[in-house]
Tab-separated table of N, CA, C and O in Angstrom:
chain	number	residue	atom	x	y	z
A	1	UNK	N	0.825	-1.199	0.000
A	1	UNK	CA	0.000	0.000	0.000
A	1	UNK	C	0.868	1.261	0.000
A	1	UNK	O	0.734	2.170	-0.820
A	2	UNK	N	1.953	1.234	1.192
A	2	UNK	CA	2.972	2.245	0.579
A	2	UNK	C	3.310	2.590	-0.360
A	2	UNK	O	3.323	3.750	-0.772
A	3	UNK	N	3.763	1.316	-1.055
A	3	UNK	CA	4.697	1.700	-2.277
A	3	UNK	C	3.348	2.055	-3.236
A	3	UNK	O	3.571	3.085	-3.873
A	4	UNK	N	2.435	1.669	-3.426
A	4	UNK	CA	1.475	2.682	-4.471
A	4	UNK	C	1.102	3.806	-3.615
A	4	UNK	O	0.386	4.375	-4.439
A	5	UNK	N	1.052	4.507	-2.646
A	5	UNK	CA	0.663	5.813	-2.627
A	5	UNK	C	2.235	6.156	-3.465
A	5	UNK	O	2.160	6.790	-4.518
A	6	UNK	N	3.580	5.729	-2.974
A	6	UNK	CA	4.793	6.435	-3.519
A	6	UNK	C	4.513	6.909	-5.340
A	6	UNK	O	4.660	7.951	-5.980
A	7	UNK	N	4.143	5.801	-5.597
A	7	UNK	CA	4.192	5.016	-7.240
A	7	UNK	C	2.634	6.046	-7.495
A	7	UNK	O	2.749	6.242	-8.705
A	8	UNK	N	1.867	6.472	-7.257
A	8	UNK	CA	0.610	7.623	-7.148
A	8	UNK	C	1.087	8.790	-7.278
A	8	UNK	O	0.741	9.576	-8.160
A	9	UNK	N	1.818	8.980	-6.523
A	9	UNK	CA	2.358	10.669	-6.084
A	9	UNK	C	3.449	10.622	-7.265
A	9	UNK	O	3.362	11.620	-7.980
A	10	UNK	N	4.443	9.729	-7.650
A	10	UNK	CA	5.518	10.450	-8.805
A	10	UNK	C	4.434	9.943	-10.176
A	10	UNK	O	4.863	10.431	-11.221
A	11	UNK	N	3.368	9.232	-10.360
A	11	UNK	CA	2.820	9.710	-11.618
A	11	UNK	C	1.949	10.870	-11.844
A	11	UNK	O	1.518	11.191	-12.951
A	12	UNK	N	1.651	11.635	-10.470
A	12	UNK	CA	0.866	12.830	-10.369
A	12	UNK	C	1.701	13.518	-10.772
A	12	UNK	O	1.278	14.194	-11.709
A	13	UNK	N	2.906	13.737	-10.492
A	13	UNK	CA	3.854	14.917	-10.036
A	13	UNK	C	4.547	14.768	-11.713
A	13	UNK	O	5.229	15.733	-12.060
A	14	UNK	N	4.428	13.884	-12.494
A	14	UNK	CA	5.139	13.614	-13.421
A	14	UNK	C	3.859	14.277	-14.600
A	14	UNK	O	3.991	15.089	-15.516
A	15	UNK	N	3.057	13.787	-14.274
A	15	UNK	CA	1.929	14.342	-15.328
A	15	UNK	C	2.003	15.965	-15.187
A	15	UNK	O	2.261	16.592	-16.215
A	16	UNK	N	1.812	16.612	-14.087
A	16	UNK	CA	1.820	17.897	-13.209
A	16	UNK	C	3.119	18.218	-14.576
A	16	UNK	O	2.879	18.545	-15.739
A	17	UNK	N	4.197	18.036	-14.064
A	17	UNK	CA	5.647	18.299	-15.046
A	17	UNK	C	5.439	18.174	-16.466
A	17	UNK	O	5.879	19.090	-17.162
A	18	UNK	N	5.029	17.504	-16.857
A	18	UNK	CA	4.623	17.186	-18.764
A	18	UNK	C	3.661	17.988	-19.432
A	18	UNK	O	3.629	18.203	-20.644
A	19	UNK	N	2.449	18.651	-18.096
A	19	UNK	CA	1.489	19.498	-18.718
A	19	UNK	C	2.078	20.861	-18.554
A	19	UNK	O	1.752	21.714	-19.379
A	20	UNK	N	2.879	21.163	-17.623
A	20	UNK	CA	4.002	22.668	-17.817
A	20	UNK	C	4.875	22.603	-19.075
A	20	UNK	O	4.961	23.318	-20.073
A	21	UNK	N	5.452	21.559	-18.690
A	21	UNK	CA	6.222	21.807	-19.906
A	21	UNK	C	5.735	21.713	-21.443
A	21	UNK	O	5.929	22.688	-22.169
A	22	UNK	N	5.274	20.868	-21.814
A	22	UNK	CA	3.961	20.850	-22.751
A	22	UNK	C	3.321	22.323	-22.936
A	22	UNK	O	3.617	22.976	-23.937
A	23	UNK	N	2.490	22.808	-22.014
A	23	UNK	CA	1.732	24.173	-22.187
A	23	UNK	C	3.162	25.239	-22.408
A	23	UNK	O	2.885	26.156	-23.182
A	24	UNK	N	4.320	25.283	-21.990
A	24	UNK	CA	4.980	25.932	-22.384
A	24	UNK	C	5.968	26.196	-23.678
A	24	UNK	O	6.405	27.278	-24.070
A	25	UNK	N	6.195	24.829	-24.244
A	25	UNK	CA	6.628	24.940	-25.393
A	25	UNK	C	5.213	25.086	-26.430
A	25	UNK	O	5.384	25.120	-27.649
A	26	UNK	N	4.131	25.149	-25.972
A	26	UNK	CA	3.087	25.879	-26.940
A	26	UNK	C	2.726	27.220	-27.003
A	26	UNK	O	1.572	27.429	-27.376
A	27	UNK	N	3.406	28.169	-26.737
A	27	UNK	CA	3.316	29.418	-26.334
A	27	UNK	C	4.311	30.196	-27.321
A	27	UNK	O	5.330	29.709	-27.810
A	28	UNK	N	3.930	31.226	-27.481
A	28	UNK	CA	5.019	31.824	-28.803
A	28	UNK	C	6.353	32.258	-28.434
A	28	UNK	O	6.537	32.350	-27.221
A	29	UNK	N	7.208	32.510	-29.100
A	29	UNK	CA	8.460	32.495	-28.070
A	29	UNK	C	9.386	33.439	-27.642
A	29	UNK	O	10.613	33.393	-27.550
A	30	UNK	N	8.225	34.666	-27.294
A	30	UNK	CA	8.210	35.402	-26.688
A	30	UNK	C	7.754	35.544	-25.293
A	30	UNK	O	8.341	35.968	-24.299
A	31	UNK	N	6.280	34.976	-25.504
A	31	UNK	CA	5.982	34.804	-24.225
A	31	UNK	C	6.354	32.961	-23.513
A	31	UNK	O	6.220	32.623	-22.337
A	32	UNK	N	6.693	32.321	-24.355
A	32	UNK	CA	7.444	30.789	-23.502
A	32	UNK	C	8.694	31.196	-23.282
A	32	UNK	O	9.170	30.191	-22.754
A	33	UNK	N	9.809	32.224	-23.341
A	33	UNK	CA	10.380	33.029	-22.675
A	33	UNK	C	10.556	33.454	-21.307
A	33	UNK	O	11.276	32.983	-20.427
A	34	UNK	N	9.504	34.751	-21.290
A	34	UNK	CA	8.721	35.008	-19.970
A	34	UNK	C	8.385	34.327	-19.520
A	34	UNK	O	8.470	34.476	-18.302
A	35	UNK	N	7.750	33.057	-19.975
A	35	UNK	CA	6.891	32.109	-18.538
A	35	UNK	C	8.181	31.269	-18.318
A	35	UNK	O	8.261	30.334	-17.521
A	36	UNK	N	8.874	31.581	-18.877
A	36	UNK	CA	10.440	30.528	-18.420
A	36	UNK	C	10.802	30.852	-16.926
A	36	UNK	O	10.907	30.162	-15.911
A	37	UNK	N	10.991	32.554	-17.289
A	37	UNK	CA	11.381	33.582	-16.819
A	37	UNK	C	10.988	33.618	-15.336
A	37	UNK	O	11.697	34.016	-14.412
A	38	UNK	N	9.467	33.031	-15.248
A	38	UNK	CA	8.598	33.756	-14.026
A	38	UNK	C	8.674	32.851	-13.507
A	38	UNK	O	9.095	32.918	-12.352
A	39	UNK	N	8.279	31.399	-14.122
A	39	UNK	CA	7.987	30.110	-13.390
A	39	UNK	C	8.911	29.337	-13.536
A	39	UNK	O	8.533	28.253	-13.092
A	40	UNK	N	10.019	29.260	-13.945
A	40	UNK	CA	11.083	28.381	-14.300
A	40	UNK	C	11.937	28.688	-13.493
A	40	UNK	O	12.069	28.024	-12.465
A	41	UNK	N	12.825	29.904	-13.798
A	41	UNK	CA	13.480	30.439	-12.547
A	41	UNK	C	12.957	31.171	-12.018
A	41	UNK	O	13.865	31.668	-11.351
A	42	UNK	N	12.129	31.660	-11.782
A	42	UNK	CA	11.139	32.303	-10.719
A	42	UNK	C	11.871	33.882	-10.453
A	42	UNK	O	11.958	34.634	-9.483
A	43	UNK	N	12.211	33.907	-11.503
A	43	UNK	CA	12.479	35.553	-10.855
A	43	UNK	C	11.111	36.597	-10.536
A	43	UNK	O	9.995	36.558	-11.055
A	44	UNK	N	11.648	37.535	-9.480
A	44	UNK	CA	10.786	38.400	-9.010
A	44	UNK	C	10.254	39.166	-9.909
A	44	UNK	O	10.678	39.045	-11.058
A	45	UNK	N	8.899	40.422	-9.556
A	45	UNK	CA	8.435	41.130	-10.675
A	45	UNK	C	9.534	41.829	-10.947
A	45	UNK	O	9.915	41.656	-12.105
A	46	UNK	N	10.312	42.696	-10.191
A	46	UNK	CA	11.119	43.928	-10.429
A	46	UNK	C	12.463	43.178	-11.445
A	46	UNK	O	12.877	43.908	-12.346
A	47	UNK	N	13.019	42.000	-11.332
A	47	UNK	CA	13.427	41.305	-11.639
A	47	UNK	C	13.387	41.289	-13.715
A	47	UNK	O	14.134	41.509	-14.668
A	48	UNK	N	11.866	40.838	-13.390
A	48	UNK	CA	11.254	40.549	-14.657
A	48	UNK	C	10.727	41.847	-15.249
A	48	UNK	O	10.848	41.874	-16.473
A	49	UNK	N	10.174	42.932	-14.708
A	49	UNK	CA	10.679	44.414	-15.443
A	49	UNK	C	11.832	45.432	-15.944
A	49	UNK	O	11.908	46.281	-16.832
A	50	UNK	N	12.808	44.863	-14.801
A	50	UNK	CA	13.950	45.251	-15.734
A	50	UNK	C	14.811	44.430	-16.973
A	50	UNK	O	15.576	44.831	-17.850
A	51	UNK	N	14.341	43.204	-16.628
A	51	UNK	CA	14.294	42.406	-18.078
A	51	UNK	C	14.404	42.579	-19.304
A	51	UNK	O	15.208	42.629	-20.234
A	52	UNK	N	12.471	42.720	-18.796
A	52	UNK	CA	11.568	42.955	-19.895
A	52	UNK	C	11.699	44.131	-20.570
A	52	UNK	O	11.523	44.199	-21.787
A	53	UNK	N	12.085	45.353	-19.676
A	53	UNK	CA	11.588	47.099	-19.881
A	53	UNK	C	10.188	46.895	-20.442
A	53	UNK	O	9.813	47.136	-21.590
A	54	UNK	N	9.585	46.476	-19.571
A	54	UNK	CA	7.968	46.712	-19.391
A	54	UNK	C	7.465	47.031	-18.393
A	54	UNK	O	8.049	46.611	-17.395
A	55	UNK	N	6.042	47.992	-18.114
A	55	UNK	CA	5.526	48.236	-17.120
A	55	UNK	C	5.301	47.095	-15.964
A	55	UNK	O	5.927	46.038	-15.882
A	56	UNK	N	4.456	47.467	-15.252
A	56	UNK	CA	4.057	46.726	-14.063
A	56	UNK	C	2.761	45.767	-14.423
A	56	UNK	O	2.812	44.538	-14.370
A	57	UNK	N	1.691	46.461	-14.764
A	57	UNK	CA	0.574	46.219	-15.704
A	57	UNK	C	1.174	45.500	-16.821
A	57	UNK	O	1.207	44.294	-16.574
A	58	UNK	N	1.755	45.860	-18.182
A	58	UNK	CA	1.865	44.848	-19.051
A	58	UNK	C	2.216	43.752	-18.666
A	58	UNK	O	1.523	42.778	-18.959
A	59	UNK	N	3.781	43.554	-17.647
A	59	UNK	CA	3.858	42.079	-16.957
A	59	UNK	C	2.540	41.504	-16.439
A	59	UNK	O	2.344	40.290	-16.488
A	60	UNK	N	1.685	42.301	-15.971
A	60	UNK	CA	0.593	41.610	-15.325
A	60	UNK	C	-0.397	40.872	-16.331
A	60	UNK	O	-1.063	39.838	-16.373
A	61	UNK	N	-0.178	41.749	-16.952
A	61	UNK	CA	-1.373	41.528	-18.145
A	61	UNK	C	-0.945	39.910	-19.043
A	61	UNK	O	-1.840	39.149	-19.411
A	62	UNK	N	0.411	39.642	-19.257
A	62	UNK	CA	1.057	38.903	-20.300
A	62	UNK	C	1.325	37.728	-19.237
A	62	UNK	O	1.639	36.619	-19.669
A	63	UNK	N	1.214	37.936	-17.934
A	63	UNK	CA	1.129	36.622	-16.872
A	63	UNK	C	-0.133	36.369	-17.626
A	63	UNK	O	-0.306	35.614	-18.583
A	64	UNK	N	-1.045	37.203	-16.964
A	64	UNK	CA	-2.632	36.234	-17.074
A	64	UNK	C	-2.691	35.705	-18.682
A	64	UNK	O	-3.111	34.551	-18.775
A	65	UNK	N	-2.410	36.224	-19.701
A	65	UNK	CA	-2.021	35.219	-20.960
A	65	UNK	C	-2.078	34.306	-20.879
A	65	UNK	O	-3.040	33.598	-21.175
A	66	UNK	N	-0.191	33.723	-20.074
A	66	UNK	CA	0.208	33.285	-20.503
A	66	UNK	C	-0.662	31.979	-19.387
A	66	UNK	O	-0.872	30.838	-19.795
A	67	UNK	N	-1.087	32.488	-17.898
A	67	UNK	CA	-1.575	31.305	-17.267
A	67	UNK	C	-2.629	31.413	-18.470
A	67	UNK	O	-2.219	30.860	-19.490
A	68	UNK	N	-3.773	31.944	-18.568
A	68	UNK	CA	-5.060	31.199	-19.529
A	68	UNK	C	-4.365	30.018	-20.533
A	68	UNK	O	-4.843	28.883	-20.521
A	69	UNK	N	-3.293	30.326	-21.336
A	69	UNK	CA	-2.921	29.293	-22.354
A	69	UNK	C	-2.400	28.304	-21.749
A	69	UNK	O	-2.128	27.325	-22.444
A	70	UNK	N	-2.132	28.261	-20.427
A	70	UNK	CA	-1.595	27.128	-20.021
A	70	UNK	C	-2.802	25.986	-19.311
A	70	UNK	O	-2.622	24.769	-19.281
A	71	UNK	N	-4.014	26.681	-18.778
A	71	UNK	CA	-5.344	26.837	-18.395
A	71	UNK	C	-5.827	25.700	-19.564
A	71	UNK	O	-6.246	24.653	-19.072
A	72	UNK	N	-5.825	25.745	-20.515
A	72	UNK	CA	-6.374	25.595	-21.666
A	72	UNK	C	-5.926	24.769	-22.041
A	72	UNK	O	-6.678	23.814	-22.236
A	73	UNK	N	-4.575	24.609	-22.349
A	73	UNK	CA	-4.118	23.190	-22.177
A	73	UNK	C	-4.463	22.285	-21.632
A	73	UNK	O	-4.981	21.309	-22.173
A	74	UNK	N	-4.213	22.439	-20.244
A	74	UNK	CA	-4.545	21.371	-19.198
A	74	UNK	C	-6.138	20.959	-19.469
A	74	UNK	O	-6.689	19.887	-19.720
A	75	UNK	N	-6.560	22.179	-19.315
A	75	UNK	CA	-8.302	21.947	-19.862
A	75	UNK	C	-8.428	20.649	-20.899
A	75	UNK	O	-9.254	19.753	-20.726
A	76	UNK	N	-7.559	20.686	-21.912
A	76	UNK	CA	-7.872	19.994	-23.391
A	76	UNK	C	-7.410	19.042	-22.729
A	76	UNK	O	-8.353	18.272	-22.548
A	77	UNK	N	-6.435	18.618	-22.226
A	77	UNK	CA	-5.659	17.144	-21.687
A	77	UNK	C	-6.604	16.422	-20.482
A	77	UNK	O	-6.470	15.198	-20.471
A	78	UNK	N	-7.215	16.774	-19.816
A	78	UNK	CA	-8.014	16.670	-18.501
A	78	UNK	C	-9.295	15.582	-19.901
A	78	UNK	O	-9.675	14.416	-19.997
A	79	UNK	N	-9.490	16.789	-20.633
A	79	UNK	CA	-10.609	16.189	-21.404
A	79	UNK	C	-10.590	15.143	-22.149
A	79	UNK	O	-11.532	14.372	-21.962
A	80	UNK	N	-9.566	14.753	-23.212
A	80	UNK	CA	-8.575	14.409	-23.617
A	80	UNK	C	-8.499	12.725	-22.631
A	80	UNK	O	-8.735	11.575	-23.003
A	81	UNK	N	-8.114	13.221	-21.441
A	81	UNK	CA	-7.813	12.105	-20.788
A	81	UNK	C	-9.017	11.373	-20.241
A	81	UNK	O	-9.120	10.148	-20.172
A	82	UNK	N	-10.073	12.419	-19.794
A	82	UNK	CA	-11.252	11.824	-19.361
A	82	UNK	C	-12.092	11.127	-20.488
A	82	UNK	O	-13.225	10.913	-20.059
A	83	UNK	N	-11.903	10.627	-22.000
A	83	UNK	CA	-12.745	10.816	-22.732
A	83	UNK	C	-11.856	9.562	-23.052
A	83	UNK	O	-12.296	9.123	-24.115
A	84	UNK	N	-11.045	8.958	-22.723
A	84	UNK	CA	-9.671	8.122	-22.924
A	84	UNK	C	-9.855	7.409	-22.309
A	84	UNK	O	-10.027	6.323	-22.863
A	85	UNK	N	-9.978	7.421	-20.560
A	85	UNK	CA	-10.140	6.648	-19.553
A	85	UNK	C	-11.272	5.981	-19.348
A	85	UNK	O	-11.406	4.804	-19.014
A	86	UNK	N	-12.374	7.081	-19.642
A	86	UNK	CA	-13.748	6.626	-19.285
A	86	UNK	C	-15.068	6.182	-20.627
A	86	UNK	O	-16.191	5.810	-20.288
């Protein structure tokens, strides 16, 4: 029983990893860049504005983008998978 919660948790965590990376090499590559940028190495906003030389707002704006397209992905794969499984 252990060893399948273990053997549970690294195929969660592995799927979790394949749909980031996946949703991110689908992104144009400008903004799969930036989401490198934010969520990959996680740099801070101020970080990622002097980067960028973009406002505060446009970073904000080109996050929520870039989460919806990643949103959307997962969306299609969830479906995708439920339509697979069941």
């Amino acid at each position: 029983e252990a060893d399948q919660k273990v053997a549970d948790k690294y195929l969660a965590d592995k799927e979790k990893v394949y749909l980031f990376e996946y949703g991110i090499s689908t992104l144009e590559e400008g903004q799969r860049s930036l989401a490198e940028d934010m969520f990959v190495k996680k740099m801070s906003r101020a970080e990622l504005i002097e980067k960028w030389h973009i406002s505060q707002s446009t970073l904000t704006r080109h996050r929520k983008e870039i989460i919806n397209r990643l949103a959307l992905q997962v969306d299609a794969y969830m479906l995708w998978k439920a339509q697979t499984l069941f």
